CSV table of C-alpha atoms and ligand atoms in Angstrom, one decimal:
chain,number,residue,atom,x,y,z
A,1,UNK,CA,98.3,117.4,101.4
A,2,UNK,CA,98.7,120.8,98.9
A,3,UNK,CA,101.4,119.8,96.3
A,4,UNK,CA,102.5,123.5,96.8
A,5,UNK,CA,102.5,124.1,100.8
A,6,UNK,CA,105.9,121.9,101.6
A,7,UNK,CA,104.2,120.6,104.3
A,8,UNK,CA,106.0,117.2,103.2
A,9,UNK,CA,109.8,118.3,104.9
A,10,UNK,CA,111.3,114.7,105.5
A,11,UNK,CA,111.1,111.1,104.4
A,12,UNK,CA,109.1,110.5,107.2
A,13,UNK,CA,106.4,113.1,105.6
A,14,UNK,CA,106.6,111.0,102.5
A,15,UNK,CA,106.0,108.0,104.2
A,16,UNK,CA,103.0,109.6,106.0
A,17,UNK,CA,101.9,111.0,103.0
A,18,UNK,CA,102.0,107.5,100.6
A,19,UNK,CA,100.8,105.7,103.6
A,20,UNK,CA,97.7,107.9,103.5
A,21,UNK,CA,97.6,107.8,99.5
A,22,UNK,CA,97.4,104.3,99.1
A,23,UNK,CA,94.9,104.2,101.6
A,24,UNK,CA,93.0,106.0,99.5
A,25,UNK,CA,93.8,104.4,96.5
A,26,UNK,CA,92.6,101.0,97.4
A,27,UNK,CA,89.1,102.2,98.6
A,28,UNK,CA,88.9,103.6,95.3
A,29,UNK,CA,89.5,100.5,94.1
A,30,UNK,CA,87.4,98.3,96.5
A,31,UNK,CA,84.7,100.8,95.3
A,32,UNK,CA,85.6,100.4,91.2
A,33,UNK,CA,85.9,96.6,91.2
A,34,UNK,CA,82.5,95.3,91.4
A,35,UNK,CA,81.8,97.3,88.3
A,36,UNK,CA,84.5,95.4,86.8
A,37,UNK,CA,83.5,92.0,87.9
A,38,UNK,CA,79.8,92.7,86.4
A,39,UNK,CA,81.2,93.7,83.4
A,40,UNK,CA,83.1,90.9,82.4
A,41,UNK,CA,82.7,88.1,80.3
A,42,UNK,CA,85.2,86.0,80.8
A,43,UNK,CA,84.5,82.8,83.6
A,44,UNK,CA,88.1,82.7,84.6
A,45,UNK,CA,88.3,86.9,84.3
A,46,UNK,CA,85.8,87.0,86.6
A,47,UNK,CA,86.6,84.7,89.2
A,48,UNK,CA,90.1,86.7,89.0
A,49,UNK,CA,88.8,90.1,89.7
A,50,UNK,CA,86.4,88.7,92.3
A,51,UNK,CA,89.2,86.8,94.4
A,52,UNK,CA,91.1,90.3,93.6
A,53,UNK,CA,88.4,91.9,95.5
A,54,UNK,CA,88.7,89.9,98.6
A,55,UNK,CA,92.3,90.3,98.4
A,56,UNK,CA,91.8,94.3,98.1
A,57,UNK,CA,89.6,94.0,101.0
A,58,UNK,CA,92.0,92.4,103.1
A,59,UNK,CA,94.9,95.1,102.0
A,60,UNK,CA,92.7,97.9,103.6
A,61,UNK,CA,92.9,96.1,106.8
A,62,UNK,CA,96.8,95.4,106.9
A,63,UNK,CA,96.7,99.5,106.0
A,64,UNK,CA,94.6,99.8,109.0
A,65,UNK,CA,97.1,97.7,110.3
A,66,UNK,CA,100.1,100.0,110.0
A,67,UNK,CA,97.9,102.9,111.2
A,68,UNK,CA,96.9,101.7,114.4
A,69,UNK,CA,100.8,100.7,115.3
A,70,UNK,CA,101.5,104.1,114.7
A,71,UNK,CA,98.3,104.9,116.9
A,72,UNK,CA,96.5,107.3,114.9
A,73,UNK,CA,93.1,106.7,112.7
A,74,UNK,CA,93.2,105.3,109.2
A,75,UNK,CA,93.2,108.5,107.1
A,76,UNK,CA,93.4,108.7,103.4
A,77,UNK,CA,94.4,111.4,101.5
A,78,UNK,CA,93.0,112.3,97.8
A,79,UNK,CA,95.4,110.5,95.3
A,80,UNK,CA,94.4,112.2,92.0
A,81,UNK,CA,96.5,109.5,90.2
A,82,UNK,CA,94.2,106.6,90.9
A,83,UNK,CA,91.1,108.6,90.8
A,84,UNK,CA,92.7,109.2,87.1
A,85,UNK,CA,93.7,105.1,86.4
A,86,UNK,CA,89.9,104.7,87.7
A,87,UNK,CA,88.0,107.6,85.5
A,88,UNK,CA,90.1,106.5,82.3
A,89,UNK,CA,88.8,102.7,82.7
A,90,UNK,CA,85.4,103.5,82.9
A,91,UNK,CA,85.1,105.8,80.1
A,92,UNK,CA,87.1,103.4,78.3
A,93,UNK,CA,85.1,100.2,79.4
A,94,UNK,CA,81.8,102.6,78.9
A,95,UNK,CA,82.5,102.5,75.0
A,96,UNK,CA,82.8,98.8,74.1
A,97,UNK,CA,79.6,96.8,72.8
A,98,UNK,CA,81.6,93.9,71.9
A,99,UNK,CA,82.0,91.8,74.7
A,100,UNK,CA,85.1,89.9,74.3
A,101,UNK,CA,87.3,93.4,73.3
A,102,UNK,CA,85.3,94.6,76.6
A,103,UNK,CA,87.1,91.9,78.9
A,104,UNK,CA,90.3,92.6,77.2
A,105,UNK,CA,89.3,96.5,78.1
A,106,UNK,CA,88.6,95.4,81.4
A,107,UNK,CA,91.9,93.5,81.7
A,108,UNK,CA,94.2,96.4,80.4
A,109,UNK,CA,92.8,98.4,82.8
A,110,UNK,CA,93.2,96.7,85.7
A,111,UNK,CA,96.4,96.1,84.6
A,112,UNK,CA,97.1,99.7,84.5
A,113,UNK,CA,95.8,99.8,88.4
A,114,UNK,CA,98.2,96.7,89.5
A,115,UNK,CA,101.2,98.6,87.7
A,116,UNK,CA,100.5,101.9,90.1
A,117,UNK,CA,99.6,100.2,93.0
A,118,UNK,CA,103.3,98.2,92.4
A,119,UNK,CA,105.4,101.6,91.9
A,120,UNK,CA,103.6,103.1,95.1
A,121,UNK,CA,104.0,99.9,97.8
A,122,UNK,CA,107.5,99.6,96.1
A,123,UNK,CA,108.7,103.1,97.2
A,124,UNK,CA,106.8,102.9,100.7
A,125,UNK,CA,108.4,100.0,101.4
A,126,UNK,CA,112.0,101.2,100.2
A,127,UNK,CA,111.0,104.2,102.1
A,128,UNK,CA,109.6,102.4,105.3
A,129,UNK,CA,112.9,100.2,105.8
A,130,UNK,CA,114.8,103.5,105.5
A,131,UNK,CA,112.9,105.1,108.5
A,132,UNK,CA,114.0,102.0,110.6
A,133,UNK,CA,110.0,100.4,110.1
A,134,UNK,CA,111.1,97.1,108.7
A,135,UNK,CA,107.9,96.1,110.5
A,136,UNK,CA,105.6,98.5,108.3
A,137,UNK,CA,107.4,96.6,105.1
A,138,UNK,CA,106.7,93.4,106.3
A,139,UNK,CA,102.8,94.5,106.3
A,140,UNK,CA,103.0,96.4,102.9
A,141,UNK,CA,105.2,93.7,101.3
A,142,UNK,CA,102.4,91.2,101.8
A,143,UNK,CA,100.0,94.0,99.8
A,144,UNK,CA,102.8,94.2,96.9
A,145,UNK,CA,103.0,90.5,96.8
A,146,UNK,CA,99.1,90.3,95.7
A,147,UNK,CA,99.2,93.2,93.7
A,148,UNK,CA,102.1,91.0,91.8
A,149,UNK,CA,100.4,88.2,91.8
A,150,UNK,CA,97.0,89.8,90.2
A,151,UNK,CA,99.4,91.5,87.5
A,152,UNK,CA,100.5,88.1,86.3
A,153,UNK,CA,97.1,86.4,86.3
A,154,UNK,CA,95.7,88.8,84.4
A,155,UNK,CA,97.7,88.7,81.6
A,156,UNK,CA,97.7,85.1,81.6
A,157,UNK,CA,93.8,85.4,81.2
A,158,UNK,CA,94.8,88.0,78.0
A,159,UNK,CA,97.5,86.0,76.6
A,160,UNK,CA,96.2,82.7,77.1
A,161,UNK,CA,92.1,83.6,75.7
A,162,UNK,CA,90.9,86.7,76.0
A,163,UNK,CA,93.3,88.7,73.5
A,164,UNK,CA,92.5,85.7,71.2
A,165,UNK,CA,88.6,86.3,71.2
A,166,UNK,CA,88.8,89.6,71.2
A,167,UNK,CA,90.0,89.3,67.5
A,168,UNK,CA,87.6,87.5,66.4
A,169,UNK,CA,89.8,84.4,66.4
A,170,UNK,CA,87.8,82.3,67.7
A,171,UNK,CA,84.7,83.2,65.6
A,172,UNK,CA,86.5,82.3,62.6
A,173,UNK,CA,86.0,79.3,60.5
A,174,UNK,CA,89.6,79.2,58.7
A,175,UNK,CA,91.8,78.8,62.2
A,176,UNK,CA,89.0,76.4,64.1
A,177,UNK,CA,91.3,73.2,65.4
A,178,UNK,CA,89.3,71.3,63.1
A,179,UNK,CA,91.0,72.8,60.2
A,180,UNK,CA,94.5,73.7,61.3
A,181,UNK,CA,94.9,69.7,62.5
A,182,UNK,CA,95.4,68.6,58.7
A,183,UNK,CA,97.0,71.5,57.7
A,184,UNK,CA,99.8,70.6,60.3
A,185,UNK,CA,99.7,66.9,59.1
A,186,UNK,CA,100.2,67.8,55.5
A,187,UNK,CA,103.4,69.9,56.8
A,188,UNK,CA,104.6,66.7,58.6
A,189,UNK,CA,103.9,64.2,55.4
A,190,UNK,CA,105.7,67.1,53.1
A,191,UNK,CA,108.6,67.4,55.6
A,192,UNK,CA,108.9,63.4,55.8
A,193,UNK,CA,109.1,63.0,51.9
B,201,FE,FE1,95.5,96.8,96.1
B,202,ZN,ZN1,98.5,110.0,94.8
B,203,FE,FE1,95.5,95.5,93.2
């Protein structure tokens, strides 16, 4: 749909429209993912973007869903918003040798997909209940609820490890548990005195 033709007259157009958008958007992202998931590092980032991928998979089919209720053929329509998200994490994630400050890359840019897919369900769905389709929000609430869910696991992988060996952390001899442990014991003995 031009962004110039005001084809897009009533809220129902803008439905049509970011139903068709998002349908987009998530092949783009069921195409980008398995880039991601061979590109990371991280076991437990990984196994996230992998079951993020099945989940992904399954959104495109409660899209197809909504489409075939409203009896027309799943249709996507170019969203040059993801296609930017996408394009900026792979040049980005293209750069980095290192492969710890790769999965935190790969993390942040994810994120930054999650985020947009979050804003766009969350206006379709304000937008579908408006139109009288609380049945399509049902369907695309389920979708906002994993793309939630994904946001929150993934920066629980970044805050809770990945962020941490990206810096080197890890690597280094002074902060190793081994050497904090007395540190903290000497505190406590100082404290008790
Ligand atoms: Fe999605
Ligand atoms: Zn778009
Ligand atoms: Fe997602």
């Amino acid at each position: 749909m031009g962004l110039f033709t005001r084809d897009i007259k009533t809220l129902q157009d803008l439905f049509d429209h970011g139903l068709r958008d998002i349908y987009y958007a998530e092949n783009q992202i069921l195409k980008a993912l398995p880039k991601l998931i061979d590109a990371a590092t991280n076991p437990q980032l990984k196994k996230g973007l992998k079951d993020h991928l099945a989940e992904t998979e399954n959104q495109v089919s409660r899209l197809e869903q909504i489409f075939e209720m409203r009896e027309e053929k799943p249709n996507g329509t170019k969203c040059p918003g993801i296609n930017g998200l996408l394009k900026e994490g792979d040049d980005l994630t293209g750069n980095i040798a290192d492969k710890n400050v790769l999965d935190a890359a790969i993390i942040a840019s994810a994120q930054a997909v999650e985020h947009y897919e979050i804003t766009r369900y969350g206006a379709l769905i304000a937008w579908a209940k408006q139109i009288g389709r609380n049945d399509f929000a049902d369907i695309l609430g389920a979708n906002l609820e994993e793309e939630k869910s994904a946001d929150n696991k993934l920066s629980t992988i970044a805050e809770s490890r990945v962020n941490a060996k990206a810096s080197g952390r890890r690597a280094s001899r002074k902060t190793t548990p081994a050497r904090r442990k007395p540190a903290a014991r000497q505190r406590t003995r100082r404290k008790a005195a």
